[in-house]
Coordinates of C-alpha atoms in Angstrom, one line a residue:
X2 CA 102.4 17.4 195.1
X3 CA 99.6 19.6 196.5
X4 CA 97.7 21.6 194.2
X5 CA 97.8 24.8 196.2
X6 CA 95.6 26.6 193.6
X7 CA 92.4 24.7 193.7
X8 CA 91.0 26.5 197.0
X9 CA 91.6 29.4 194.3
X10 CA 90.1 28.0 191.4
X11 CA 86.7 27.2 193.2
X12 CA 86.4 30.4 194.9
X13 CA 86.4 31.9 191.6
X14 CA 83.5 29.8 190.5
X15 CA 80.3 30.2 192.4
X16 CA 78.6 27.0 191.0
X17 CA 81.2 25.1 192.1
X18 CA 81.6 26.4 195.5
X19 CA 78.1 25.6 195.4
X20 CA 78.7 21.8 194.4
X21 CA 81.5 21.7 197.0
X22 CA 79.2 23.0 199.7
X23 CA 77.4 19.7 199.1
X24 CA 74.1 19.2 197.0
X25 CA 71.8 16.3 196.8
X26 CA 69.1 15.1 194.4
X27 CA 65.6 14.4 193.9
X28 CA 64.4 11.9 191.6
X29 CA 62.0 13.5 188.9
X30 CA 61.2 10.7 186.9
X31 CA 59.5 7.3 186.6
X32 CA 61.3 4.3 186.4
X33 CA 61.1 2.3 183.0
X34 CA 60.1 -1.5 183.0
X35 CA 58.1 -4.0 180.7
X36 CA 54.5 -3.2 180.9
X37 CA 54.4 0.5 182.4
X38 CA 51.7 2.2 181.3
X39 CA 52.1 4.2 177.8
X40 CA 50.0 6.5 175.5
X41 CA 48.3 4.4 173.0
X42 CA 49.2 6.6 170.5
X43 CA 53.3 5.4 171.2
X44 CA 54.7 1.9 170.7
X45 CA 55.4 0.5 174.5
X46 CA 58.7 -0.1 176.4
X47 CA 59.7 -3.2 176.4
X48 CA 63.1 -4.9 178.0
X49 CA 65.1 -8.6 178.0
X50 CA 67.8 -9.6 178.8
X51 CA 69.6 -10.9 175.4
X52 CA 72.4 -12.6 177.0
X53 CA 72.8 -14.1 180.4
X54 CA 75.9 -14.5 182.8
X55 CA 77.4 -18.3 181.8
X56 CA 75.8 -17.7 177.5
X57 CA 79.6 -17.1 177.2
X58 CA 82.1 -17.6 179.6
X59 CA 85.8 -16.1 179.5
X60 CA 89.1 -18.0 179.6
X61 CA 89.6 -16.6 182.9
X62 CA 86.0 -17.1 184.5
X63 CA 84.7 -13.9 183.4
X64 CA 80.6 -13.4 182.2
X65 CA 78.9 -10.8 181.1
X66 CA 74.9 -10.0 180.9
X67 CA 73.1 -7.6 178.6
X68 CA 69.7 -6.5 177.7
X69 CA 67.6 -5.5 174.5
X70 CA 65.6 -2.3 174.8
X71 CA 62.1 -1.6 172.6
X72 CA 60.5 1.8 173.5
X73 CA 59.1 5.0 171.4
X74 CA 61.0 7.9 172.0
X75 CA 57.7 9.5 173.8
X76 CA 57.1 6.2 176.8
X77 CA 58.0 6.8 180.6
X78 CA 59.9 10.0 181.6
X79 CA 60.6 11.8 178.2
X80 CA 61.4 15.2 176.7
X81 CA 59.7 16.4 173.1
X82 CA 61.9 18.0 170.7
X83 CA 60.2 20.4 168.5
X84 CA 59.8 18.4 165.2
X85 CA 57.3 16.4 167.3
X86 CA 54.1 18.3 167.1
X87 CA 53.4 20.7 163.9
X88 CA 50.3 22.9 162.9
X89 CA 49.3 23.1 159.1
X90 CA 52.1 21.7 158.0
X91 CA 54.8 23.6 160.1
X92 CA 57.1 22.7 162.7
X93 CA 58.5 25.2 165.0
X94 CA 59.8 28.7 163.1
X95 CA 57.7 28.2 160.1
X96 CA 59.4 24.5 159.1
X97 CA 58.0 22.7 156.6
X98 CA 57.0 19.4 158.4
X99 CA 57.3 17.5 155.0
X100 CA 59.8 18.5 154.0
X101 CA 61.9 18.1 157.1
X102 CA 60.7 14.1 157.9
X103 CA 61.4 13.1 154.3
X104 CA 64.1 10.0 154.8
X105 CA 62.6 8.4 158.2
X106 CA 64.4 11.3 160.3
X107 CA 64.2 15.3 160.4
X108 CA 66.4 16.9 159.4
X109 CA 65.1 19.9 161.3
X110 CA 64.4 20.3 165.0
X111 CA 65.4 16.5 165.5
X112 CA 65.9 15.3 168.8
X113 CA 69.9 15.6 168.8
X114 CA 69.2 19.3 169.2
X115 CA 67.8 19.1 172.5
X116 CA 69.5 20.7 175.0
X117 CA 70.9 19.8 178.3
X118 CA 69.4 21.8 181.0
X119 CA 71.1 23.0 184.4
X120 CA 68.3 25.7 184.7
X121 CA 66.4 26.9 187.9
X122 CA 63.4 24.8 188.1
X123 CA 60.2 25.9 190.3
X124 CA 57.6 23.0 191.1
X125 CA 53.7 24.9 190.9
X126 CA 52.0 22.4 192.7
X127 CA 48.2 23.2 191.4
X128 CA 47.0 20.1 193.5
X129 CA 48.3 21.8 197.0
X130 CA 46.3 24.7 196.0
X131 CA 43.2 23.0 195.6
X132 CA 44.2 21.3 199.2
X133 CA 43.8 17.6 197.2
X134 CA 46.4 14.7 196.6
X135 CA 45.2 14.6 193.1
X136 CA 43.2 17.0 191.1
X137 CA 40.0 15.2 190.0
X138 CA 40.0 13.1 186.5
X139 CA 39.6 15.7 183.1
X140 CA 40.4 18.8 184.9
X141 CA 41.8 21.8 182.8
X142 CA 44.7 23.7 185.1
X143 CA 43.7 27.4 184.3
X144 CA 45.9 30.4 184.6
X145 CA 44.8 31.5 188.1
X146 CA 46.0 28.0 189.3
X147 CA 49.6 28.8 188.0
X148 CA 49.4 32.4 189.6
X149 CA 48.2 30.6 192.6
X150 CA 50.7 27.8 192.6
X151 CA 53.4 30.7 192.4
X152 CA 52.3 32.6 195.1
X153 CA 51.9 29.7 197.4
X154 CA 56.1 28.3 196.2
X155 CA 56.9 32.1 197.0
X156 CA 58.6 31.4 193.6
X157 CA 57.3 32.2 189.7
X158 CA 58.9 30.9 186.4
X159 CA 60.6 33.1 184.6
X160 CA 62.8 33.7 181.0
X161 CA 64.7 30.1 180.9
X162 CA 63.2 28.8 183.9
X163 CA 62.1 25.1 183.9
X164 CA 58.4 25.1 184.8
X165 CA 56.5 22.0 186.1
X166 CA 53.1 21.5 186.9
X167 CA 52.1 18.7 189.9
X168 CA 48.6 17.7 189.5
X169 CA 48.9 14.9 191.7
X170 CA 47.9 12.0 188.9
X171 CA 52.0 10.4 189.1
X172 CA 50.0 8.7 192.1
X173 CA 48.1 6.7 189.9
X174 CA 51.4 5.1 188.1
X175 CA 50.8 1.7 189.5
X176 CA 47.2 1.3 187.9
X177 CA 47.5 1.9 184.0
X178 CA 43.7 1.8 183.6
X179 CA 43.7 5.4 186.0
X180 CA 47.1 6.4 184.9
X181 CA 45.9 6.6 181.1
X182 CA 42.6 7.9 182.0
X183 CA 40.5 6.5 179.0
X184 CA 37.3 7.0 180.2
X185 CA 37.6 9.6 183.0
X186 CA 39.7 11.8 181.4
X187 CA 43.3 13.2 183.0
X188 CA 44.0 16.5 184.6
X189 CA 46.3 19.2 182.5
X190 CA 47.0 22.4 181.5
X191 CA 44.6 23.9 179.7
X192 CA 45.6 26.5 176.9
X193 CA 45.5 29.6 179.3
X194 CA 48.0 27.9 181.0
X195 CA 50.1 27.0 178.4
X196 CA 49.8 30.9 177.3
X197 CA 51.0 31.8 180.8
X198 CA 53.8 29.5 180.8
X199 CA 54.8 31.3 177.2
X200 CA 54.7 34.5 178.4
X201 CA 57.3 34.3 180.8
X202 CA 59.8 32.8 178.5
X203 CA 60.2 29.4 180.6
X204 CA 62.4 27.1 178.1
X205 CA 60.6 24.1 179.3
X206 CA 57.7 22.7 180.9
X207 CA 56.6 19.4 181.8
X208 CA 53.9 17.6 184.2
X209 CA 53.1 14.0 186.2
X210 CA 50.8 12.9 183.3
X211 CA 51.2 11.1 180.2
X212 CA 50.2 13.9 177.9
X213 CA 51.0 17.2 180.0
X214 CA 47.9 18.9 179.0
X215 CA 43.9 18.2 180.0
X216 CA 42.3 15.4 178.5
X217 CA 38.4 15.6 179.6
X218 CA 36.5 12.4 179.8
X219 CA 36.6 10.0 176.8
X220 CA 38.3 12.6 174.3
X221 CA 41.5 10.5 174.2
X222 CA 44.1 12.0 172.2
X223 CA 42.0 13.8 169.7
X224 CA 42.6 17.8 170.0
X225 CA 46.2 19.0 171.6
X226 CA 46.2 22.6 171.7
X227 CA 49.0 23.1 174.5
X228 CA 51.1 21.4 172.0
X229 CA 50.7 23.6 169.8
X230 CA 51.1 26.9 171.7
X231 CA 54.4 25.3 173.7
X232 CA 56.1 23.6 170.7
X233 CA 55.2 24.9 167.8
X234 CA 54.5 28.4 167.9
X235 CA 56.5 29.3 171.4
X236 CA 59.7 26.7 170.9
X237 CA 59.2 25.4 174.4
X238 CA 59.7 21.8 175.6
X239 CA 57.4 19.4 177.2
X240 CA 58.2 16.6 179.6
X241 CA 55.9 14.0 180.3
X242 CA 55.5 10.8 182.5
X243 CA 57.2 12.9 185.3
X244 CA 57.1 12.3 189.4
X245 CA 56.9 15.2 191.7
X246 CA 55.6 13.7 195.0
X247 CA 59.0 13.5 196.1
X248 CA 59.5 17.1 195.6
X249 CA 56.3 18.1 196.8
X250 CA 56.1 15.8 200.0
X251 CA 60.0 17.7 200.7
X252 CA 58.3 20.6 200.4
X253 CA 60.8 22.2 197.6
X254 CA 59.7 24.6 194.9
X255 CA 62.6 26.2 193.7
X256 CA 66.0 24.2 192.6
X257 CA 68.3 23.3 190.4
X258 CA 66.9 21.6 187.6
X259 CA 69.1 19.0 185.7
X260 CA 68.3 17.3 182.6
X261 CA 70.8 15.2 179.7
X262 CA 68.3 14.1 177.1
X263 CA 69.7 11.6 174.5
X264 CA 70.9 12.9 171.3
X265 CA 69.3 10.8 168.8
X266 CA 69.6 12.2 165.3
X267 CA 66.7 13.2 163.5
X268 CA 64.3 12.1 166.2
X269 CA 61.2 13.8 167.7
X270 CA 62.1 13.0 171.9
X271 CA 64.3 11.4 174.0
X272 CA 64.0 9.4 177.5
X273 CA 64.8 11.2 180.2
X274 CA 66.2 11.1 183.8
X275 CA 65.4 14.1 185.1
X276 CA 66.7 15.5 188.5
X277 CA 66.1 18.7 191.3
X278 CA 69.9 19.4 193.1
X279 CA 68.9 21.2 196.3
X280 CA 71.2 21.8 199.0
X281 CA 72.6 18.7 201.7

């Protein structure tokens, strides 16, 4: 029997006459595999394969393979909830960290509380606007980039918008020694930036580097102020590890951004798949 009320049903919806009008998607992410780089400061990824086709063989021929996976919740493509980073003590909203970690998990801010995003998403490609592939090692992406980056998409973030900052460096991927930056230092935001990005109310941020924010030349890890502003005191999330070249080589600045992070209880961030739906 014909449904004669569906024509109905999706007129009355304009996100899914959108979908039915055809979409496709952009892949915003790095892929994970055994020995891709990672922050020092995270345990690596690492997968096996625990049982092989013919370990165990069915009555009726059947076999079945499956893997053991090892990772931090912060390696490859990832999202950070907001009991990840805290500032004298406090998480997000004036949460005592302590407090909240005692048992092995939060019981605050954990990473089950992450949300899904189906948000507009606008790409501020700070490399284009320096008219490099890559921004150099170590260099801090200011305010006036942003601006600049927005008014060459035609398109700035806004309240819920999903920012993301291209600096070029997911280039590098293949070669952990550049990737990580040790020694030269990485490109990211700097905290101007990060203050920018808070102003306009975007509910998340990320970038194509392995700690979103500028780490100059031999600093490592040691000092994270964007962190601080984006997580702790402004509630918004960072991705890391992500790959905009596709994005940026299409040419595409605003879209649909999508995003399902894993809900695992009590933790501080999730892997990630993160994708841009623009029109077919």
């Amino acid at each position: 029997m014909t449904d004669t009320t569906a024509p109905a049903r999706r007129a009355r919806d304009p996100l899914l006459a959108a979908v039915a009008g055809g979409v496709r998607t952009i892949e915003l992410g790095q892929p994970h595999f055994t020995g891709m780089p990672c922050s020092p400061n995270h345990p690596g990824f690492r997968m096996t394969l625990i049982r092989r086709h013919g370990d165990m063989e069915r009555p009726d021929g059947g076999s079945a393979a499956n893997e053991i996976i090892v990772t931090g919740g912060h390696v490859g493509t990832h999202i950070d909830a907001l009991s990840h980073v805290s500032h004298r003590g406090e998480l997000h909203g004036g949460v005592d960290a302590a407090e909240a970690q005692r048992g092995g998990a939060f019981t605050a801010h954990g990473a089950e509380n992450l949300p899904g995003l189906l948000r507009r998403g606008v790409l501020l490609d700070v490399a284009a606007v320096h008219g490099v592939p890559t921004l150099p090692p170590g260099y801090g992406v200011t305010a006036a980039d942003l601006d600049a980056a927005a008014e060459r998409a035609g398109a700035e973030p806004g309240a819920g918008d999903v920012a993301l900052i291209r600096t070029g460096w997911a280039r590098n991927f293949g070669d952990t020694t550049a990737y990580l930056g040790k020694e030269t230092g990485v490109p990211g935001a700097t905290a101007e930036a990060a203050q920018w990005l808070a102003g306009r109310g975007v509910v998340a941020t990320g970038a194509d580097t392995t700690a979103y924010e500028q780490i100059p030349a031999g600093a490592g890890h040691a000092v994270l102020p964007v962190h601080r502003i984006l997580l702790v005191e402004s509630g918004i999330f960072i991705m890391e590890h992500l790959n905009l070249e596709a994005l940026a080589d299409e040419g595409v600045h605003e879209f649909v951004f999508v995003l399902a992070p894993l809900r695992i209880v009590g933790g501080t961030g999730s892997p990630v798949r993160p994708l841009a739906a623009v029109s077919a």
